[in-house]
Each structure stands twice: as structure tokens, then as C-alpha cells.
XYZ file of C-alpha atoms in Angstrom:
714
model
C 82.875 87.897 108.151
C 82.082 84.979 110.439
C 84.411 82.213 109.268
C 83.189 78.660 109.956
C 86.124 77.996 112.247
C 85.214 81.169 114.120
C 81.602 80.193 114.693
C 80.130 78.169 117.497
C 77.341 75.939 116.173
C 74.261 76.203 118.325
C 72.487 73.101 119.554
C 68.720 72.910 119.078
C 68.692 76.498 117.826
C 70.023 77.888 121.114
C 73.337 79.512 121.763
C 75.433 77.744 124.340
C 75.915 79.399 127.679
C 79.412 80.642 128.321
C 81.602 78.142 130.117
C 84.586 79.631 131.876
C 87.763 77.729 131.071
C 91.233 78.751 131.994
C 92.456 78.881 128.400
C 89.408 80.557 126.833
C 88.669 84.281 126.624
C 85.086 84.415 127.917
C 83.159 87.214 129.621
C 80.116 86.782 131.869
C 76.701 88.021 130.789
C 76.269 91.714 131.713
C 74.591 92.188 135.077
C 71.827 94.673 135.832
C 74.391 97.300 136.876
C 75.896 97.406 133.390
C 72.436 97.618 131.836
C 71.545 100.540 134.095
C 74.787 102.326 133.247
C 74.284 101.987 129.473
C 70.606 103.009 129.600
C 71.451 105.997 131.819
C 74.060 107.192 129.337
C 71.562 106.777 126.481
C 68.851 108.795 128.251
C 69.996 112.308 127.178
C 70.105 111.280 123.518
C 66.681 109.624 123.767
C 65.242 112.617 125.654
C 66.340 114.977 122.869
C 64.058 113.187 120.380
C 61.102 114.788 122.164
C 62.040 118.338 121.083
C 62.208 118.129 117.307
C 60.448 120.476 114.889
C 60.576 120.804 111.084
C 63.666 122.374 109.551
C 65.201 122.624 106.104
C 63.890 120.060 103.621
C 61.344 118.841 106.190
C 58.984 121.634 105.128
C 59.202 120.467 101.512
C 58.718 116.771 102.282
C 55.659 117.462 104.442
C 53.949 119.034 101.438
C 54.732 116.014 99.232
C 52.647 113.670 101.417
C 48.851 113.557 101.477
C 48.663 111.850 104.859
C 50.895 109.892 107.275
C 52.297 106.703 105.720
C 51.391 107.846 102.216
C 52.093 104.675 100.191
C 50.838 105.821 96.741
C 52.589 109.157 97.169
C 55.830 107.417 98.088
C 55.743 105.152 95.030
C 54.922 108.095 92.756
C 57.787 110.069 94.288
C 60.267 107.276 93.520
C 59.339 107.329 89.829
C 59.288 111.108 89.545
C 62.582 111.672 91.346
C 64.308 108.873 89.414
C 63.417 110.714 86.216
C 63.909 114.301 87.384
C 66.314 114.495 90.348
C 68.135 111.418 91.695
C 68.114 107.626 91.866
C 67.931 107.393 95.675
C 64.742 105.359 95.514
C 64.651 104.187 99.142
C 65.113 107.716 100.471
C 62.551 109.286 98.135
C 59.961 106.679 99.095
C 60.538 107.116 102.829
C 60.690 110.917 102.583
C 57.067 110.933 101.377
C 55.826 107.807 103.161
C 57.036 109.332 106.452
C 56.850 112.955 105.293
C 53.919 113.950 107.507
C 56.073 113.167 110.527
C 57.533 116.631 109.929
C 54.378 118.254 111.311
C 53.453 115.579 113.887
C 55.866 116.109 116.749
C 55.688 112.656 118.431
C 56.006 110.882 115.066
C 58.972 113.080 114.126
C 60.877 111.961 117.194
C 59.885 108.302 116.753
C 61.091 108.197 113.134
C 64.463 109.747 114.011
C 64.834 107.448 117.015
C 63.913 104.479 114.824
C 66.722 105.300 112.404
C 69.213 105.438 115.273
C 67.908 102.154 116.684
C 68.882 100.402 113.433
C 72.506 100.610 114.601
C 71.506 98.555 117.611
C 69.604 96.096 115.430
C 72.618 95.643 113.148
C 75.032 95.026 116.002
C 72.532 92.746 117.745
C 72.317 90.701 114.545
C 76.096 90.486 114.168
C 76.342 89.380 117.798
C 73.816 86.625 117.151
C 75.787 85.466 114.090
C 78.796 84.767 116.323
C 76.467 82.989 118.763
C 76.127 85.504 121.550
C 72.984 84.816 123.556
C 69.994 87.130 123.110
C 70.388 89.052 126.361
C 74.092 89.883 125.941
C 73.476 90.513 122.210
C 70.792 93.067 123.070
C 73.233 94.668 125.519
C 75.838 94.879 122.754
C 73.237 96.484 120.472
C 72.457 99.191 123.057
C 76.162 99.717 123.613
C 76.652 100.128 119.866
C 73.936 102.803 119.679
C 75.616 104.638 122.560
C 78.989 104.501 120.788
C 77.434 106.008 117.646
C 75.696 108.803 119.559
C 78.738 109.675 121.652
C 81.294 109.424 118.872
C 79.450 110.710 115.804
C 81.099 113.862 114.493
C 77.816 115.190 113.076
C 75.312 114.127 115.721
C 72.596 116.679 114.748
C 72.039 114.588 111.579
C 69.982 112.200 113.711
C 67.736 115.015 114.973
C 66.638 116.364 111.580
C 64.131 114.185 109.739
C 65.478 114.494 106.193
C 69.075 114.132 107.393
C 68.127 111.108 109.505
C 66.566 109.491 106.426
C 69.748 110.101 104.410
C 72.947 110.546 106.435
C 71.719 108.546 109.412
C 69.862 105.828 107.536
C 72.639 105.118 105.048
C 75.092 104.352 107.860
C 72.608 102.297 109.885
C 71.306 100.322 106.900
C 74.868 99.481 105.888
C 75.416 97.883 109.301
C 72.142 95.934 108.955
C 73.297 94.771 105.521
C 76.625 93.637 106.993
C 74.605 91.560 109.442
C 72.646 90.007 106.565
C 75.887 89.321 104.716
C 77.498 87.583 107.698
C 74.260 85.702 108.366
C 74.288 84.414 104.797
C 77.907 83.306 105.206
C 77.202 81.374 108.389
C 73.726 80.052 107.472
C 73.189 76.274 107.514
C 72.837 74.773 104.064
C 69.080 74.257 104.521
C 68.555 77.958 105.344
C 71.043 79.521 102.942
C 68.521 80.262 100.199
C 66.202 82.048 102.644
C 69.129 84.008 104.091
C 70.140 84.993 100.556
C 66.649 86.326 99.775
C 66.656 88.398 102.936
C 70.149 89.722 102.194
C 69.060 90.697 98.676
C 66.052 92.618 99.991
C 68.107 94.483 102.582
C 70.858 95.090 100.015
C 68.438 96.632 97.521
C 66.998 98.908 100.209
C 70.470 99.919 101.368
C 71.656 100.804 97.861
C 68.646 103.073 97.359
C 69.265 105.249 100.405
C 72.290 107.196 99.162
C 75.403 106.863 97.033
C 77.486 106.197 100.153
C 75.492 103.154 101.223
C 75.316 101.905 97.635
C 79.092 101.854 97.224
C 79.596 100.526 100.766
C 77.211 97.623 100.078
C 79.025 96.761 96.870
C 82.396 96.957 98.641
C 81.176 94.643 101.421
C 79.790 92.165 98.886
C 83.055 92.234 96.957
C 85.041 91.429 100.103
C 82.639 88.585 100.901
C 82.970 87.129 97.409
C 86.770 87.344 97.547
C 86.818 85.635 100.945
C 84.475 82.945 99.661
C 86.687 82.479 96.618
C 89.763 82.097 98.815
C 87.864 79.645 100.989
C 86.779 77.729 97.888
C 90.369 77.212 96.754
C 91.505 76.329 100.260
C 88.781 73.706 100.706
C 88.710 70.928 98.148
C 85.970 68.922 99.788
C 82.432 68.984 98.431
C 80.542 67.741 101.458
C 78.758 70.355 103.597
C 80.641 71.596 106.631
C 78.960 72.999 109.752
C 77.251 75.643 107.632
C 77.529 75.366 103.825
C 80.235 74.003 101.606
C 82.586 76.537 100.071
C 81.147 76.145 96.565
C 77.522 76.864 97.506
C 78.577 79.771 99.721
C 80.447 81.329 96.813
C 77.421 80.858 94.569
C 75.023 82.520 97.049
C 77.349 85.463 97.607
C 77.912 85.902 93.876
C 74.164 86.068 93.279
C 73.884 88.677 96.031
C 76.744 90.670 94.484
C 74.948 90.723 91.115
C 71.731 91.997 92.679
C 73.552 94.732 94.581
C 75.533 95.746 91.508
C 72.360 95.871 89.424
C 70.622 98.053 92.000
C 73.646 100.350 92.075
C 73.510 100.757 88.282
C 69.769 101.453 88.472
C 70.412 104.176 91.061
C 73.538 105.744 89.590
C 72.296 105.762 85.979
C 68.978 107.414 86.814
C 68.209 110.242 84.332
C 67.474 112.503 87.273
C 71.131 112.558 88.288
C 72.045 114.279 85.042
C 69.052 116.611 85.321
C 70.199 117.657 88.796
C 73.743 118.348 87.625
C 72.439 120.434 84.724
C 70.076 122.357 87.016
C 72.992 123.206 89.293
C 75.307 124.082 86.388
C 77.831 121.290 86.979
C 79.496 121.098 83.598
C 82.572 119.222 82.432
C 84.869 122.107 83.389
C 83.583 122.111 86.961
C 83.861 118.337 87.207
C 87.446 118.337 85.942
C 88.401 121.061 88.402
C 86.850 119.138 91.287
C 88.424 115.896 90.108
C 91.871 117.514 90.099
C 91.451 118.256 93.804
C 90.076 114.801 94.651
C 93.336 113.355 96.014
C 93.791 116.219 98.453
C 90.136 115.981 99.483
C 90.446 112.234 100.058
C 93.468 112.712 102.330
C 91.532 115.399 104.172
C 88.384 113.370 104.906
C 89.286 109.670 104.852
C 90.989 109.422 108.246
C 88.697 111.243 110.658
C 88.399 107.873 112.403
C 91.637 108.618 114.241
C 90.315 111.900 115.674
C 88.569 111.336 118.971
C 87.304 108.225 120.680
C 86.646 105.926 117.709
C 89.809 103.742 117.728
C 89.487 102.990 121.436
C 85.728 102.514 121.289
C 85.997 100.036 118.398
C 88.793 98.114 120.133
C 86.896 97.777 123.413
C 83.596 96.968 121.704
C 85.167 94.199 119.600
C 86.801 92.684 122.692
C 83.454 92.742 124.515
C 81.766 91.017 121.569
C 84.434 88.326 121.361
C 84.350 87.714 125.077
C 80.569 87.267 125.156
C 80.569 84.497 122.554
C 79.601 81.037 123.661
C 82.220 78.376 124.188
C 83.937 77.841 120.791
C 86.051 75.005 119.515
C 89.713 75.523 118.881
C 90.510 77.547 115.789
C 91.406 75.537 112.692
C 94.758 75.601 110.987
C 93.536 77.884 108.206
C 91.775 80.330 110.505
C 94.821 82.505 111.179
C 95.534 82.907 107.472
C 91.864 83.565 106.755
C 91.635 86.129 109.575
C 94.648 87.994 108.265
C 93.147 88.014 104.780
C 89.875 89.381 106.140
C 91.724 92.163 107.967
C 93.660 93.162 104.844
C 90.563 93.104 102.639
C 88.501 95.125 105.137
C 91.079 97.917 105.248
C 91.621 97.790 101.481
C 87.858 97.904 100.899
C 87.500 101.036 103.026
C 90.406 102.794 101.318
C 89.042 101.924 97.892
C 85.478 102.801 98.858
C 86.428 106.190 100.315
C 88.573 107.032 97.270
C 85.808 106.048 94.849
C 83.259 108.006 96.853
C 85.481 111.084 96.679
C 85.573 110.729 92.886
C 81.783 110.279 92.716
C 81.317 113.497 94.668
C 83.803 115.269 92.407
C 81.472 114.554 89.468
C 78.443 115.858 91.405
C 77.282 119.227 92.688
C 78.569 118.564 96.233
C 82.211 117.666 96.886
C 82.914 115.368 99.802
C 84.622 118.063 101.886
C 81.949 120.720 101.279
C 80.006 119.803 104.402
C 81.103 118.127 107.621
C 78.366 115.515 107.623
C 79.904 113.664 104.654
C 83.328 113.019 106.263
C 81.527 112.244 109.531
C 79.667 109.489 107.687
C 82.938 108.157 106.328
C 84.124 107.801 109.926
C 81.292 105.361 110.610
C 82.283 103.273 107.597
C 85.910 103.298 108.713
C 84.731 102.077 112.130
C 82.941 99.163 110.429
C 86.091 98.312 108.476
C 88.226 98.688 111.583
C 85.961 96.383 113.557
C 86.067 93.614 110.956
C 89.819 94.059 110.513
C 90.383 93.812 114.254
C 88.201 90.703 114.408
C 90.312 89.116 111.696
C 93.564 90.075 113.401
C 92.394 88.517 116.655
C 91.570 85.344 114.725
C 95.096 85.463 113.309
C 96.654 86.024 116.756
C 95.024 83.608 119.226
C 97.800 84.274 121.721
C 96.188 87.647 122.545
C 92.988 86.018 123.725
C 94.896 83.268 125.531
C 96.662 86.002 127.492
C 93.347 87.696 128.301
C 91.858 84.358 129.344
C 94.322 84.173 132.250
C 92.683 87.215 133.891
C 89.651 86.914 136.214
C 86.555 87.045 133.998
C 84.524 89.577 135.985
C 87.518 91.809 136.541
C 88.231 91.688 132.804
C 84.605 92.616 132.090
C 84.989 95.673 134.305
C 88.371 96.492 132.786
C 86.760 96.643 129.336
C 83.401 98.291 130.089
C 84.444 100.913 132.641
C 86.966 102.619 130.321
C 84.528 102.365 127.416
C 81.633 103.921 129.331
C 83.914 106.578 130.816
C 85.201 107.390 127.335
C 81.655 107.772 126.007
C 80.491 109.869 128.978
C 83.440 112.236 128.531
C 82.671 112.860 124.848
C 81.538 116.343 123.858
C 78.377 114.875 122.309
C 77.279 113.331 125.590
C 78.284 116.274 127.766
C 76.574 118.893 125.599
C 73.421 116.836 125.118
C 73.182 116.055 128.827
C 73.764 119.682 129.750
C 71.009 121.003 127.484
C 68.618 118.271 128.590
C 69.248 118.922 132.280
C 69.400 122.734 132.408
C 66.124 123.255 130.546
C 67.512 124.518 127.234
C 65.711 121.827 125.222
C 62.513 122.275 127.184
C 62.427 126.053 126.695
C 63.244 125.707 123.005
C 60.430 123.180 122.641
C 57.921 125.467 124.373
C 59.035 128.402 122.253
C 58.808 126.536 118.934
C 55.551 124.801 119.832
C 54.010 128.219 120.479
C 55.448 129.518 117.218
C 54.067 126.762 114.998
C 50.712 126.584 116.792
C 50.325 130.319 116.134
C 51.377 130.101 112.500
C 49.110 127.102 111.915
C 46.166 129.003 113.407
C 46.867 132.020 111.182
C 47.185 129.791 108.121
C 43.997 127.835 108.868
C 42.048 131.068 109.321
C 43.282 132.330 105.939
C 42.224 129.217 103.981
C 38.673 129.021 102.590
C 36.572 126.191 103.944
C 36.107 124.575 100.538
C 39.787 124.881 99.543
C 41.016 121.991 97.356
C 43.816 119.722 98.669
C 47.239 121.344 98.737
C 49.595 118.451 99.398
C 50.880 115.334 97.691
C 49.376 113.717 94.609
C 45.977 115.300 95.157
C 47.603 118.696 95.515
C 49.321 118.326 92.151
C 46.034 117.271 90.546
C 43.910 120.067 92.008
C 46.602 122.778 92.002
C 48.880 122.181 89.000
C 52.030 124.279 89.162
C 51.547 125.138 92.823
C 54.868 123.541 93.796
C 56.692 126.337 91.956
C 56.661 128.367 95.105
C 56.443 132.147 95.340
C 55.150 134.589 97.926
C 51.336 134.815 97.791
C 50.324 138.382 98.575
C 46.689 137.335 99.022
C 47.575 135.395 102.162
C 49.109 136.545 105.479
C 52.882 137.023 105.658
C 53.618 136.818 109.402
C 56.989 137.350 111.033
C 57.991 135.339 114.108
C 60.713 135.981 116.647
C 64.075 134.427 115.906
C 64.968 131.650 118.356
C 67.061 132.922 121.252
C 69.387 131.143 121.563
C 69.377 129.874 117.986
C 71.562 126.837 118.821
C 70.596 124.116 121.284
C 72.771 121.060 120.637
C 71.849 118.645 119.113
C 68.193 119.440 118.360
C 68.695 122.810 116.644
C 71.901 124.215 115.212
C 70.474 127.404 113.700
C 67.236 129.288 113.211
C 64.827 127.216 111.080
C 63.241 130.239 109.352
C 65.743 132.699 107.815
C 65.224 136.449 107.764
C 64.050 136.761 104.127
C 60.554 135.464 103.166
C 61.694 134.273 99.731
C 64.714 132.360 101.083
C 64.757 128.550 101.268
C 63.045 126.932 103.137
C 60.636 129.742 104.057
C 58.507 129.363 100.922
C 57.942 125.682 101.689
C 57.225 126.442 105.344
C 54.602 128.967 104.233
C 53.034 126.439 101.849
C 52.923 123.837 104.620
C 51.258 126.265 107.031
C 48.830 127.820 104.548
C 50.499 131.247 104.533
C 51.575 133.625 101.822
C 55.050 133.751 103.322
C 56.837 133.547 106.654
C 60.170 134.625 108.106
C 61.871 135.357 111.413
C 63.346 138.512 112.864
C 65.096 139.437 116.098
C 63.034 141.444 118.596
C 63.498 145.204 118.589
C 65.543 146.441 121.550
C 63.934 149.888 121.370
C 60.653 148.320 122.519
C 62.242 147.317 125.838
C 63.670 150.808 126.363
C 60.288 152.335 125.506
C 58.580 150.044 128.033
C 61.166 151.038 130.646
C 60.650 154.762 130.057
C 56.861 154.592 129.765
C 54.873 156.423 132.486
C 53.801 154.196 135.336
C 50.109 154.537 134.513
C 50.753 153.410 130.906
C 53.198 150.562 131.540
C 51.799 147.052 131.169
C 53.973 145.901 134.071
C 56.366 147.783 136.292
C 60.053 147.105 135.484
C 62.045 145.338 138.187
C 65.187 147.145 139.300
C 68.138 144.793 139.738
C 70.952 145.055 142.247
C 74.313 145.649 140.548
C 77.565 143.975 141.639
C 80.669 146.133 141.975
C 82.188 144.574 138.873
C 79.443 146.024 136.672
C 79.800 149.435 138.323
C 83.493 149.293 137.481
C 82.565 148.480 133.853
C 80.520 151.704 133.641
C 77.049 150.245 134.233
C 74.992 152.340 136.676
C 71.566 150.652 136.536
C 69.874 147.443 135.406
C 66.241 146.407 135.026
C 64.191 143.379 134.103
C 61.516 144.602 131.692
C 58.561 142.853 130.084
C 58.099 144.102 126.514
C 56.909 143.075 123.074
C 59.706 143.633 120.575
C 57.757 142.829 117.412
C 58.642 144.795 114.264
C 56.076 147.326 113.130
C 54.996 145.153 110.175
C 54.389 142.000 112.255
C 51.100 140.132 112.036
C 49.102 140.917 115.190
C 48.613 137.326 116.366
C 52.211 136.282 115.727
C 53.495 139.492 117.341
C 51.470 138.920 120.492
C 52.542 135.321 121.035
C 56.119 135.069 119.746
C 57.676 138.459 120.516
C 56.684 138.828 124.178
C 59.913 138.643 126.218
C 61.610 139.527 129.445
C 64.480 141.901 128.708
C 67.631 142.697 130.624
C 68.196 146.444 130.202
C 71.538 147.949 131.260
C 72.267 151.694 131.445
C 75.690 153.322 131.300
C 77.256 156.614 130.298
C 79.680 154.941 127.858
C 77.808 151.888 126.632
C 79.752 151.971 123.359
C 82.713 150.182 125.001
C 80.663 146.998 125.324
C 81.173 144.704 122.336
C 79.870 141.373 123.659
C 77.422 140.402 126.359
C 76.612 136.957 127.731
C 73.740 136.142 130.063
C 73.463 133.040 132.242
C 69.773 132.368 132.851
C 68.869 130.162 135.808
C 65.749 128.338 134.690
C 62.963 127.510 137.111
C 62.658 123.977 138.394
C 60.509 121.812 136.147
C 59.854 118.075 136.311
C 60.102 117.919 132.507
C 63.830 118.633 132.585
C 66.118 115.585 132.514
C 67.237 116.163 136.069
C 65.553 115.342 139.383
C 63.817 118.377 140.886
C 65.822 118.203 144.104
C 69.052 118.370 142.091
C 67.674 121.331 140.134
C 67.044 123.140 143.425
C 70.499 122.206 144.705
C 72.251 123.514 141.592
C 70.200 126.737 141.535
C 70.749 127.476 145.224
C 74.465 126.798 144.773
C 74.655 129.448 142.049
C 72.457 131.996 143.803
C 74.764 131.949 146.818
C 77.656 133.208 144.704
C 78.361 136.683 143.399
C 80.647 135.566 140.589
C 81.131 132.382 138.609
C 84.735 131.316 138.109
C 85.784 129.137 135.200
C 88.438 126.451 135.465
C 91.166 128.895 134.409
C 90.158 131.174 137.288
C 90.263 128.418 139.863
C 86.729 127.046 139.639
C 86.427 123.405 140.685
C 85.060 120.704 138.374
C 82.100 120.297 140.753
C 81.269 123.990 140.435
C 81.576 123.855 136.660
C 79.148 120.938 136.469
C 76.578 122.646 138.710
C 76.892 125.875 136.738
C 76.222 124.057 133.466
C 73.278 122.047 134.819
C 71.556 124.992 136.520
C 71.683 127.660 133.856
C 71.655 128.357 130.148
C 74.113 130.787 128.585
C 72.941 133.179 125.852
C 75.545 135.156 123.901
C 74.993 138.420 122.020
C 77.068 140.790 119.943
C 76.206 144.077 121.644
C 76.013 146.272 118.547
C 72.518 145.243 117.503
C 71.060 145.701 120.983
C 72.165 149.254 121.882
C 69.644 152.092 122.136
C 71.335 155.350 123.115
C 72.780 154.853 126.600
C 70.919 151.562 127.026
C 71.819 147.972 126.184
C 68.765 145.706 126.067
C 68.820 141.939 125.382
C 65.958 139.400 125.629
C 66.676 136.783 128.296
C 63.553 134.592 128.270
C 59.955 134.406 127.054
C 57.670 136.606 129.142
C 55.908 133.614 130.718
C 59.161 132.081 132.030
C 60.613 134.301 134.739
C 64.142 133.058 135.567
C 65.282 132.292 139.094
C 68.359 134.445 138.624
C 70.619 136.153 136.107
C 74.366 136.422 135.693
C 75.904 138.742 133.119
C 79.326 138.950 131.493
C 80.602 141.914 129.476
C 83.363 141.592 126.884
C 84.198 138.017 127.929
C 84.637 139.032 131.559
C 83.526 136.984 134.580
C 79.878 136.108 135.126
C 78.488 138.507 137.751
C 75.167 137.978 139.534
C 72.358 140.500 139.221
C 70.275 140.620 142.386
C 66.605 140.139 141.498
C 65.542 140.564 145.126
C 66.578 144.213 145.521
C 63.913 146.829 144.707
């Protein structure tokens, strides 16, 4: 909370420029080099938003909307879900209002990116509250988004529409609400009522996203009220200070607390919550059993903040924020005591909030430790609490900033930002996202899935009569009552599409979107969205590649390419290898879907004792493409570097860091369990879609070294 003694009153509505004094901790405005560095580190995460396709509940939400930005459908959904499923009114409105984004690829990415950008908006607002100028405040906002992307322990949440509108939005909206809360605290008396109205609106929206944000908003309001109460007793004067007097501030915050508490009751007491528990058979016995384990679960999930980069990132980010403030007056006598109180209340609020949230989940159908995205969200809340606590401690210990003020300002700026940016760039989130953006994994997945859904949409459109009544949203429920009780429709096509290979491309896809059984969730909703009777995925059939290899030359669609074998594969019992173009569609596949989604290039290995092979990994060197997040000349450099080598060594085998980086940026590894891909004395695995011939292939058997297959030898 921005205490009056911690705020720098602006003159004429403008924040003062930083004035460097020997006894004041002040940082210069970030130069263009820092901006370039932050934007460059954000690029892989932003690039990934261009390769998103519907998954999970997305298929369902698409069918609930009549058109993009479906306002009447969103309002109807709020009422229906409040009565029949849950009280998350903000989420249910947005899930339908933005539901059509699930089938409009650019809009899908924009919505998910917009949710992530709310973190930047929240931190920008907090920076403005403590009188950081607009440019440095915007820099802090971008830096905050980068910290969230690099440090989040469930990053794929931001790349799935329904998860972004729940797990992502609840964390981001809480930060925006904290901004509104601090803005209300520091607002001048003439603007306090307007600031309160805006805080109430944001608070009501935040409560309606999810139970997490509802309890977090109430906890933040409670801390603010307690701080205002302490300030009220400490200040006996009644005249306005630089912002408001303590009595009016307490009144405004109390009104806000009542609104937030009322919204929380409206959400938590929704009849739909009980309906959902009954539908999922969560009785009193189950709740008591889960409640008995709540203490252990709380200890298990409440302190993920200390795993990874979060403590250091929060420390450095808070110091950057404090240093970029304008020139402030000396701290008042009560500021140290107030700062210490704020630190204690922030930590206590998080501990109480996380414990209460664990209990709330124990009474529901999903315990807090049942999925990793729930504890990962708690980490964000603990970072908020840690940031406010650290701010209060620095207010209580001015000697720390006096010591920092003795250092050269620009050198101190570098000493804070260089470790922070290095920490973020070394995170697994950044490294994996950058790797998949640069080596073409995201691009190839996007091309594969775009072809899949274009094909399925064409099949579905052809199967629908021209005068078919509306299927989706409110009109769909009017014209087709009962249609949302999904089942396989045998009167419509039931196509099968090839399973994504590889199925995981971090962070845009963590598993195949369409499971192997047509009646399994979410396949029925995907079929309804696409106008099909059913849909499912299946791996390609390895026997098709062997049949294409053994086919007479006059019958083969394309002659197989014989590959040169390294000695290491000969030693492993492999005597021949080919690159074969074949269609591995199952016999029951729909003709159109089989033609477009099952056409692959296969690596076929032959050996007398193929049974000894348990695992096979293939490193595919993708062709250069300007659409990859890597300059074309660097793509050529990395590919030529790999093609000059016969074997790839990992770090344990003496490979240099430079070699490891080039290996990761040039090629994409695909792993297989060999058992499902053996056909007699052959082992056949798909390595790429038929239209994308790789520049080169490396293969590893049973976790052995990666050995190059020579595509140039006849």
C-alpha cells in the first residue's frame, strides 16, 4: 500500500523527474538498450501466441457463442451457470462473449495475449501510484510481464483460451485490483470518490473470475482496511493531508470491502456450486476426508514461491521500482512503523488466504494439489505478498536505500537489471519457448493443425444441409432443444485424424487435443463444433510405410530414398535405412482426412534383431523458413554446423555449450517407444509431414548418441 509518507506528490499532474542526490536511492530512466533487451526476451512468448488452436473446454465454449463478442449469449450464460454450475460470473460471461475466438486463430492468440498483458497494466498502474514517470512505468510493466512468463510454473495456462480466462485472468485481475486499491489509498480527496467507484467495478469483476481471485481480493481489502484503521488511530488530525485524511480513507476502503464481500457471497452461494458438487458425487464423507488432509496439502502447495527464480526476481523488481520513483521527501517518523506493519499484514494475509483456499478446495470436487496449475497460481499470489512485504520492510529500513544511494546510479541500474534479465533468460520457460520458436517446432505444429482443422471443417460443412437451423449459442438451444447433450451422430461423418507428432510443443500444446476414443471428452464437443458425427485421432500405421518400401517400383507412388548408415548403427544391428513417403491412415479413416492428415515421411530401419530396440529418438533438421523466430542466416549456420558432424555429443559426453545451443536451435527431437512401430524386421517411425522434407536426420537407439543418417548417399 502506498503510504502518504511514501508517496511523492506530483505537481500539475506530472511526476517529477528524478534528481540524483548523494543521499537518495534513485535510478535513471531506462535507456533504449534496456528496452531492446526486455522486448527481445519477450519475443518468444509473444511469438507463441500465433500458434494456438482449440483444446479441451475451448470446443465447448465455441458452441455456446452465436458469434464473436456474443453479448446476449454471455449474459444468458452468467444466469444459467449461476443456477446450474458455478458462481464465476465474470468467467462465464467472457467464456461466451469471447468463445468464438476458439475457432478464429488470430483472435485466439490476441485474447490470450491480452490476458497476459494485464500483468503489465497492473504493474504499470502500481508504478504510477508511487509516481514513476510514464516511460519508466511502462518499462516496469513490460518487465513484470517477462517475470511472469519466465517464472510461471504452469506457463501453458496462458496458451489455452479457457485456462487463460480462468487461471491466467484471476492472477492478472488480482494485480489490477491491487493497483486500484493503492490508487484509492493515494487518491487526492477530490478524486477519492471516483477512485472508489473504479475500484469497486474492478473488484466485482475480479471476484467473479474464480474462487482464488475472490478470496485474494477480500484479503487485500482486509489488509487495506486494517492499515487504514491503524493510520486512523495514529493520526488525530481531521484536516486533509496530501491525499485524504485518515477518516475518509477508512470510510472509502470500508465501502469497497463491503462491495467485495457482497460479491464474494453472491459467487460462493450460487446454487450451481451445490449442483456441481452433487453431479460429481462430492458428499459429506468425501469432503471430510479431503478436509482431514488439508493441512498436509497446504504445506505442500503454499511455498512454491521459494522454488526457482521468484524470490530473486521479486527482490530485484522491487528495487528497480523504488529506484525509478521521483524525488521523494524524507520519510516521516511513523513511516517505519507503518512499513513494518504492512510487511507483517501482507505475509499474514497470504498465509491466511492460502490456508482458506485449501479448505475451500477441500469442500469442492478438485483439491488444491490435484493439478499443478493451482499451486502455480498460489506462487503468483505469494509473489504479490512478497513484493508488498519487501516494500514495507524497505520503508522500515531506510538505511538500506541510503547505502545503495552511495553507489553510482547507472552502475547500480546495471547491477540490478543485468542479473534480473540473465535470471529470466536462464529459466526453463524462456529456454524451451525460445528453442521451439527458433527450431521450427511451433511452425510445423501450426501447419499440421491448420491442415487438420481446415480438413475437418470442410468435411463438416459438406455434411450439413444448406437450410440447417443454427447449432450454436442461444439460437442453437431454441432451434435444437436437447442438442447439447452430446452423443455420436451416426448420420454424420466420423473422421479420424493423425495424432500430433510430436504431441508436446512447449508451451502451445502439452498433449494431443483429440483423444483416441470418439466418445471421450472433448471429442464430442469438437465434433459438434465442426459439424461432424464424431472425431478422434490415431497414430499412423507403421505397416503402411513398410508396404510402401516393399512395393514394386512401377506401383510405388515415390521411390524410397536409401540412407547412408554410420558405423554406430551397424554396430547396433541395423543394416539398412530408408526415407519413405507413405500414408499411414487406418483402414476406417475418412478419405479426405486420410489423404491430408496421414501423409508422412517415414524413417524405416531394418535389422536382423530389431526386438532389442526399446526406444528411438529422431532429431529432424527443419528447412530454413523466414517464419521461424530466428534469422535465416543463423538457421543456415546452425544446420550446416550439424550436418558437418557424424555424432552429436551432449554435455556429459564433452559437448560444448555452443554446440548444445546450435543443436537445439537447428533441429527438433521426436521420441518414440519402439514397440508400437515394429513390423517384422523393420522399425518405421514418422519423422515429418510428407510436404516438409527435412535437411537431415539424426537417430538415437535406446538412449544412445545421436548418429547422422546420410541423405545424400543413394
